[in-house]
Amino acid sequence: MKALFVGRFQPFHNGHLRILKTVYKDFDEIIIGIGSSQYSNTLENPFTAEERKEMIEKTLDREGIKNYKIYFIPDIHNYPKWVSHVESIVPKFDVVISNNLLTSKLFSEKGYIVRNTPLFEREKYSGKEIRRRMLEGREWKNLVPKQVVDIIEKIKGVERIKNLKK
């Protein structure tokens, strides 16, 4: 059985990791869709699709999670056609893992089983919150895996975000 897990991963954080650690043994394969893959270098989407992919790969490899494949899913800004768009990019899947209400609704309407997972301190483990902390010079490194910290530091991601605010 295959599962689909879609997110923007701006950046990949400990909440994402905990979800994957909770479900990966339940599936033969996890298809990870990097959403909004065409966007980067904006306050909402500061990291490129390749940077996000590297964050996920290095973290999951370190965790010993091997049963995944990553696909880039660009936005089409058309909700009625979005599920078909995703289906045209990724291999067949049986279950969608999502806590996003819109994602759950769209896939449910197309007949997919949507599996919700526990939310792990959602107010803290959110890309928006992590980016806000980076922008304000507050602690953020404890909210993402060490591999993600290393990548963000290597690419000067905090400086990028601060420059985007100017």
mmCIF file of C-alpha atoms in Angstrom:
data_model
loop_
_atom_site.group_PDB
_atom_site.id
_atom_site.type_symbol
_atom_site.label_atom_id
_atom_site.label_comp_id
_atom_site.label_asym_id
_atom_site.label_seq_id
_atom_site.Cartn_x
_atom_site.Cartn_y
_atom_site.Cartn_z
ATOM 1 C CA MET A 1 0.000 0.000 0.000
ATOM 2 C CA LYS A 2 1.254 3.483 -0.914
ATOM 3 C CA ALA A 3 0.576 6.769 0.849
ATOM 4 C CA LEU A 4 0.843 10.337 -0.385
ATOM 5 C CA PHE A 5 2.098 13.098 1.926
ATOM 6 C CA VAL A 6 2.068 16.592 0.400
ATOM 7 C CA GLY A 7 3.503 19.751 1.926
ATOM 8 C CA ARG A 8 5.461 22.855 1.060
ATOM 9 C CA PHE A 9 8.149 22.006 3.625
ATOM 10 C CA GLN A 10 9.283 25.624 4.026
ATOM 11 C CA PRO A 11 11.290 24.294 5.872
ATOM 12 C CA PHE A 12 10.929 20.589 6.669
ATOM 13 C CA HIS A 13 10.431 20.599 10.449
ATOM 14 C CA ASN A 14 10.067 18.287 13.428
ATOM 15 C CA GLY A 15 6.289 18.129 12.995
ATOM 16 C CA HIS A 16 6.708 16.736 9.472
ATOM 17 C CA LEU A 17 9.300 14.289 10.744
ATOM 18 C CA ARG A 18 7.078 13.072 13.580
ATOM 19 C CA ILE A 19 4.214 12.472 11.148
ATOM 20 C CA LEU A 20 6.451 10.417 8.872
ATOM 21 C CA LYS A 21 7.928 8.477 11.801
ATOM 22 C CA THR A 22 4.382 7.709 12.944
ATOM 23 C CA VAL A 23 3.181 6.317 9.600
ATOM 24 C CA TYR A 24 6.120 5.052 7.547
ATOM 25 C CA LYS A 25 5.939 1.467 8.838
ATOM 26 C CA ASP A 26 2.270 1.256 7.828
ATOM 27 C CA PHE A 27 3.025 1.616 4.115
ATOM 28 C CA ASP A 28 5.183 -0.023 1.488
ATOM 29 C CA GLU A 29 6.030 3.425 0.168
ATOM 30 C CA ILE A 30 5.474 7.042 1.130
ATOM 31 C CA ILE A 31 5.192 9.397 -1.819
ATOM 32 C CA ILE A 32 6.316 12.810 -0.626
ATOM 33 C CA GLY A 33 5.028 15.649 -2.754
ATOM 34 C CA ILE A 34 6.841 18.948 -2.455
ATOM 35 C CA GLY A 35 4.062 21.420 -3.140
ATOM 36 C CA SER A 36 4.499 24.898 -4.601
ATOM 37 C CA SER A 37 7.690 23.511 -6.072
ATOM 38 C CA GLN A 38 8.078 26.300 -8.600
ATOM 39 C CA TYR A 39 8.275 28.974 -5.904
ATOM 40 C CA SER A 40 11.372 30.114 -4.049
ATOM 41 C CA ASN A 41 13.048 33.250 -2.802
ATOM 42 C CA THR A 42 9.851 34.755 -1.388
ATOM 43 C CA LEU A 43 8.940 35.228 2.282
ATOM 44 C CA GLU A 44 6.313 32.492 2.060
ATOM 45 C CA ASN A 45 8.505 30.154 -0.003
ATOM 46 C CA PRO A 46 12.132 31.053 0.715
ATOM 47 C CA PHE A 47 13.679 27.670 -0.097
ATOM 48 C CA THR A 48 13.967 26.101 -3.537
ATOM 49 C CA ALA A 49 12.416 22.747 -4.341
ATOM 50 C CA GLU A 50 15.901 21.202 -4.521
ATOM 51 C CA GLU A 51 16.815 22.627 -1.102
ATOM 52 C CA ARG A 52 13.601 21.253 0.391
ATOM 53 C CA LYS A 53 14.248 17.880 -1.200
ATOM 54 C CA GLU A 54 17.735 17.799 0.302
ATOM 55 C CA MET A 55 16.313 18.698 3.739
ATOM 56 C CA ILE A 56 13.893 15.781 3.557
ATOM 57 C CA GLU A 57 16.362 13.263 2.132
ATOM 58 C CA LYS A 58 19.144 13.978 4.621
ATOM 59 C CA THR A 59 16.729 13.863 7.555
ATOM 60 C CA LEU A 60 14.934 10.680 6.532
ATOM 61 C CA ASP A 61 18.162 8.922 5.620
ATOM 62 C CA ARG A 62 19.550 9.800 9.062
ATOM 63 C CA GLU A 63 16.358 8.432 10.657
ATOM 64 C CA GLY A 64 16.630 5.173 8.702
ATOM 65 C CA ILE A 65 13.426 5.817 6.765
ATOM 66 C CA LYS A 66 14.055 4.450 3.277
ATOM 67 C CA ASN A 67 10.597 3.677 1.846
ATOM 68 C CA TYR A 68 9.916 7.033 0.251
ATOM 69 C CA LYS A 69 10.169 8.833 -3.059
ATOM 70 C CA ILE A 70 10.000 12.583 -3.568
ATOM 71 C CA TYR A 71 8.176 14.398 -6.364
ATOM 72 C CA PHE A 72 7.899 18.087 -7.180
ATOM 73 C CA ILE A 73 4.313 19.322 -7.448
ATOM 74 C CA PRO A 74 3.964 22.845 -8.849
ATOM 75 C CA ASP A 75 0.862 24.844 -7.986
ATOM 76 C CA ILE A 76 -1.813 25.277 -10.636
ATOM 77 C CA HIS A 77 -4.107 27.541 -8.565
ATOM 78 C CA ASN A 78 -7.191 25.596 -9.615
ATOM 79 C CA TYR A 79 -8.734 23.577 -6.781
ATOM 80 C CA PRO A 80 -11.191 21.563 -8.912
ATOM 81 C CA LYS A 81 -8.287 20.284 -11.054
ATOM 82 C CA TRP A 82 -5.627 20.001 -8.349
ATOM 83 C CA VAL A 83 -6.119 16.326 -7.435
ATOM 84 C CA SER A 84 -5.967 15.329 -11.123
ATOM 85 C CA HIS A 85 -2.828 17.469 -11.439
ATOM 86 C CA VAL A 86 -1.210 15.623 -8.513
ATOM 87 C CA GLU A 87 -2.293 12.250 -9.944
ATOM 88 C CA SER A 88 -0.594 13.153 -13.240
ATOM 89 C CA ILE A 89 2.745 13.720 -11.466
ATOM 90 C CA VAL A 90 3.044 11.004 -8.826
ATOM 91 C CA PRO A 91 2.605 7.223 -9.022
ATOM 92 C CA LYS A 92 -0.665 5.634 -7.930
ATOM 93 C CA PHE A 93 -1.349 5.827 -4.189
ATOM 94 C CA ASP A 94 -3.970 4.383 -1.874
ATOM 95 C CA VAL A 95 -4.094 6.788 1.059
ATOM 96 C CA VAL A 96 -3.475 10.486 1.564
ATOM 97 C CA ILE A 97 -1.828 11.561 4.807
ATOM 98 C CA SER A 98 -2.922 15.071 5.637
ATOM 99 C CA ASN A 99 -4.062 17.331 8.419
ATOM 100 C CA ASN A 100 -4.726 20.163 5.983
ATOM 101 C CA LEU A 101 -8.479 20.697 5.716
ATOM 102 C CA LEU A 102 -8.465 21.744 2.065
ATOM 103 C CA THR A 103 -6.162 18.909 0.975
ATOM 104 C CA SER A 104 -8.303 16.414 2.914
ATOM 105 C CA LYS A 105 -11.513 17.762 1.397
ATOM 106 C CA LEU A 106 -10.211 17.738 -2.190
ATOM 107 C CA PHE A 107 -8.869 14.182 -2.002
ATOM 108 C CA SER A 108 -11.909 12.878 -0.100
ATOM 109 C CA GLU A 109 -14.199 14.296 -2.777
ATOM 110 C CA LYS A 110 -12.262 12.246 -5.352
ATOM 111 C CA GLY A 111 -12.800 9.070 -3.317
ATOM 112 C CA TYR A 112 -9.433 8.787 -1.581
ATOM 113 C CA ILE A 113 -9.024 7.620 1.981
ATOM 114 C CA VAL A 114 -7.499 10.482 3.954
ATOM 115 C CA ARG A 115 -5.647 9.580 7.108
ATOM 116 C CA ASN A 116 -5.199 12.329 9.653
ATOM 117 C CA THR A 117 -2.361 12.137 12.139
ATOM 118 C CA PRO A 118 -1.903 13.683 15.536
ATOM 119 C CA LEU A 119 -0.832 17.307 15.380
ATOM 120 C CA PHE A 120 2.455 17.759 17.188
ATOM 121 C CA GLU A 121 2.413 21.206 18.783
ATOM 122 C CA ARG A 122 1.082 22.796 15.601
ATOM 123 C CA GLU A 123 1.499 26.339 16.897
ATOM 124 C CA LYS A 124 5.232 25.712 17.212
ATOM 125 C CA TYR A 125 5.888 23.226 14.407
ATOM 126 C CA SER A 126 4.786 25.320 11.473
ATOM 127 C CA GLY A 127 6.870 26.630 8.601
ATOM 128 C CA LYS A 128 5.289 30.052 9.029
ATOM 129 C CA GLU A 129 6.276 30.174 12.713
ATOM 130 C CA ILE A 130 9.810 28.962 11.987
ATOM 131 C CA ARG A 131 10.282 31.562 9.241
ATOM 132 C CA ARG A 132 8.905 34.268 11.558
ATOM 133 C CA ARG A 133 11.407 33.281 14.237
ATOM 134 C CA MET A 134 14.245 33.387 11.721
ATOM 135 C CA LEU A 135 13.150 36.830 10.593
ATOM 136 C CA GLU A 136 12.960 38.121 14.173
ATOM 137 C CA GLY A 137 16.288 36.585 15.220
ATOM 138 C CA ARG A 138 14.573 34.206 17.675
ATOM 139 C CA GLU A 139 15.363 30.553 18.411
ATOM 140 C CA TRP A 140 14.260 28.255 15.580
ATOM 141 C CA LYS A 141 16.891 25.515 15.399
ATOM 142 C CA ASN A 142 15.123 23.378 18.011
ATOM 143 C CA LEU A 143 12.069 23.162 15.719
ATOM 144 C CA VAL A 144 13.801 21.436 12.799
ATOM 145 C CA PRO A 145 16.025 18.361 12.495
ATOM 146 C CA LYS A 146 19.771 18.947 12.725
ATOM 147 C CA GLN A 147 20.199 18.089 9.032
ATOM 148 C CA VAL A 148 17.817 20.937 8.153
ATOM 149 C CA VAL A 149 19.720 23.360 10.381
ATOM 150 C CA ASP A 150 22.936 22.372 8.595
ATOM 151 C CA ILE A 151 21.410 22.972 5.143
ATOM 152 C CA ILE A 152 19.836 26.297 6.117
ATOM 153 C CA GLU A 153 23.146 27.473 7.552
ATOM 154 C CA LYS A 154 25.046 26.270 4.464
ATOM 155 C CA ILE A 155 22.767 28.191 2.084
ATOM 156 C CA LYS A 156 22.510 31.202 4.411
ATOM 157 C CA GLY A 157 18.755 30.697 4.616
ATOM 158 C CA VAL A 158 18.195 33.030 7.563
ATOM 159 C CA GLU A 159 20.003 35.827 5.754
ATOM 160 C CA ARG A 160 17.942 35.075 2.655
ATOM 161 C CA ILE A 161 14.700 35.445 4.596
ATOM 162 C CA LYS A 162 15.847 38.678 6.221
ATOM 163 C CA ASN A 163 16.872 40.089 2.814
ATOM 164 C CA LEU A 164 13.481 39.151 1.366
ATOM 165 C CA LYS A 165 11.777 41.258 4.047
ATOM 166 C CA LYS A 166 13.654 44.403 2.948
#
